[in-house]
Coordinates of C-alpha atoms in Angstrom, one line a residue:
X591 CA 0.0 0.0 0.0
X592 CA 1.0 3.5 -0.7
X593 CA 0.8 6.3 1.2
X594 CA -1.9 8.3 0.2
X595 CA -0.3 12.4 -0.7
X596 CA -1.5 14.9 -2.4
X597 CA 2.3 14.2 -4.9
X598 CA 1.2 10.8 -5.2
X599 CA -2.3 11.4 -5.9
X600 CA -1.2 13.8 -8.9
X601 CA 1.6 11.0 -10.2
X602 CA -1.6 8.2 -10.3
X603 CA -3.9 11.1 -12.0
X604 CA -0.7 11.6 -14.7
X605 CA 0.1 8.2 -14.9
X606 CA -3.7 6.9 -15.4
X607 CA -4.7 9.6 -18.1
X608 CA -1.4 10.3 -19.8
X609 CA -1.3 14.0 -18.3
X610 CA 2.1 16.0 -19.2
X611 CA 4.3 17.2 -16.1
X612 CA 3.7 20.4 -17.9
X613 CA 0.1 20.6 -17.5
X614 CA -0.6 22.0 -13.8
X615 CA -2.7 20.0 -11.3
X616 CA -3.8 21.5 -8.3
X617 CA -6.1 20.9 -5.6
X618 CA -8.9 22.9 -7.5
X619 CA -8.1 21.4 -11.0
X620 CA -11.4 20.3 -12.3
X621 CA -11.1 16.6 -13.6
X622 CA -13.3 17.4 -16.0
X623 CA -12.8 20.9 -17.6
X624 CA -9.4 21.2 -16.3
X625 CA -7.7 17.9 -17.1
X626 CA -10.1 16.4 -20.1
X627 CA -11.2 13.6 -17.9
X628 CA -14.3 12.5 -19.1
X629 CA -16.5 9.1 -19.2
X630 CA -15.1 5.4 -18.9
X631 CA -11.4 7.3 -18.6
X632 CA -12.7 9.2 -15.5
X633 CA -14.3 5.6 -13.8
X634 CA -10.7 4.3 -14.9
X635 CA -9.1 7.0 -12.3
X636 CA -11.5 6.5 -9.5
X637 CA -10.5 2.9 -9.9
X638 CA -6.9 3.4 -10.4
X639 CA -6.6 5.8 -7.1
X640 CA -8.5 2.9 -5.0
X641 CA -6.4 0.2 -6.5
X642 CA -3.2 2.1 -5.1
X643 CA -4.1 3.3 -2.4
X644 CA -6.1 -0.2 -1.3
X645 CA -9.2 1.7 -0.6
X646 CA -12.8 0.6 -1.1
X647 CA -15.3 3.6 -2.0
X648 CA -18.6 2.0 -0.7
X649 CA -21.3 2.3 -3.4
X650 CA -24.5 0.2 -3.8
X651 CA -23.9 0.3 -7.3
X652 CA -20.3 -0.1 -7.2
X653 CA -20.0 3.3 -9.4
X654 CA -17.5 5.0 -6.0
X655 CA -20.6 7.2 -5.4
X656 CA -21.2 7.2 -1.9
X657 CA -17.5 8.3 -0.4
X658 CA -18.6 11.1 -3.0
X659 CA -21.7 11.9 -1.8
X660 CA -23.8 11.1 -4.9
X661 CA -27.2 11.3 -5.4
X662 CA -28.9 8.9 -7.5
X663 CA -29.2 10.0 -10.8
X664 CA -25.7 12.3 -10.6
X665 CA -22.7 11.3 -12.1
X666 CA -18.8 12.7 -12.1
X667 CA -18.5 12.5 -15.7
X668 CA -20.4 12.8 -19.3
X669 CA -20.8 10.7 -21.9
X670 CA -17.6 10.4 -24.2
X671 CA -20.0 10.1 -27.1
X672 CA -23.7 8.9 -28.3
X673 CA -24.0 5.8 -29.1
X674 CA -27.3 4.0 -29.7
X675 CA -27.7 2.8 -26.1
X676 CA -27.3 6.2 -24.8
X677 CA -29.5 7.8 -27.6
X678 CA -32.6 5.3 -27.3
X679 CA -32.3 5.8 -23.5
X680 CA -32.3 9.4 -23.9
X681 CA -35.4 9.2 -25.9
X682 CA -37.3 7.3 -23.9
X683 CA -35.7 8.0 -21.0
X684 CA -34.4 5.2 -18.6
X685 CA -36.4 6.3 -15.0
X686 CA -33.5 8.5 -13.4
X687 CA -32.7 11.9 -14.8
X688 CA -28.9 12.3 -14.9
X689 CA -27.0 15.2 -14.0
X690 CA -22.9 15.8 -13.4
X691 CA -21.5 17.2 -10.7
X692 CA -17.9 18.6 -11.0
X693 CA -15.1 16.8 -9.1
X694 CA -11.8 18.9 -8.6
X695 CA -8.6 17.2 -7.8
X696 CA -8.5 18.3 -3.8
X697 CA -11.9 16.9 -3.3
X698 CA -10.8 13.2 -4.5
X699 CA -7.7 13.8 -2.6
X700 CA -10.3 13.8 0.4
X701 CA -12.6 11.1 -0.6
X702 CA -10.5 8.5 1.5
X703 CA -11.3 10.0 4.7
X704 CA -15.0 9.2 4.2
X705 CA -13.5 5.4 2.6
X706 CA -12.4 2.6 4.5
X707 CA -9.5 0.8 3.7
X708 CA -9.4 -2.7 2.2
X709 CA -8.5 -5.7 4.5
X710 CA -5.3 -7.2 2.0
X711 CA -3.9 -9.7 4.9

């Protein structure tokens, strides 16, 4: 297990999405707007920073949501395109409306104080 840093942190987010040294990452970088992290890449991360830093981000639906704080129906992330699941579901809808809620770099730095640690032994 790693220790979990804010330097680490930003090495996993560079090493996961292929980020330059040169782009800046700071605690209120946006992964979204700021960093281009968008759709499967972004569940890719979340799964990436639990993987090293052997933390387990309880979520009924195993999506990370509720160390976030996520409502049903609100995501971190859009779409990285349309394809013909996502376009039939959006016109005739699929029961949940679907919303994204930003996620900056300092705030998934603090997501493991609400997670518990994984038993490894």
């Amino acid at each position: 297990m790693c220790a979990l840093t804010f330097e680490t942190l930003v090495q996993v987010i560079r090493a996961s999405q292929g980020i330059s040294p040169s782009v800046p990452i700071t605690e209120q970088s946006d992964l979204e707007k700021d960093l281009g992290i968008t759709g499967d890449d972004g569940d890719d991360l979340l799964e990436a920073v639990a993987q090293r830093f052997s933390l387990y981000f309880r979520g009924a639906d195993d999506a990370l949501k509720e160390a976030f704080g996520l409502t049903r129906g609100a995501l971190f992330f859009h779409s990285e395109g349309m394809g013909l699941p996502s376009f039939l579901a959006t016109l005739w809808g699929d029961g949940v409306a679907h919303h994204v809620r930003a996620i900056t770099v300092g705030q998934l730095f603090d997501a493991p104080q609400k997670a518990r640690h994984t038993d490894r032994t």
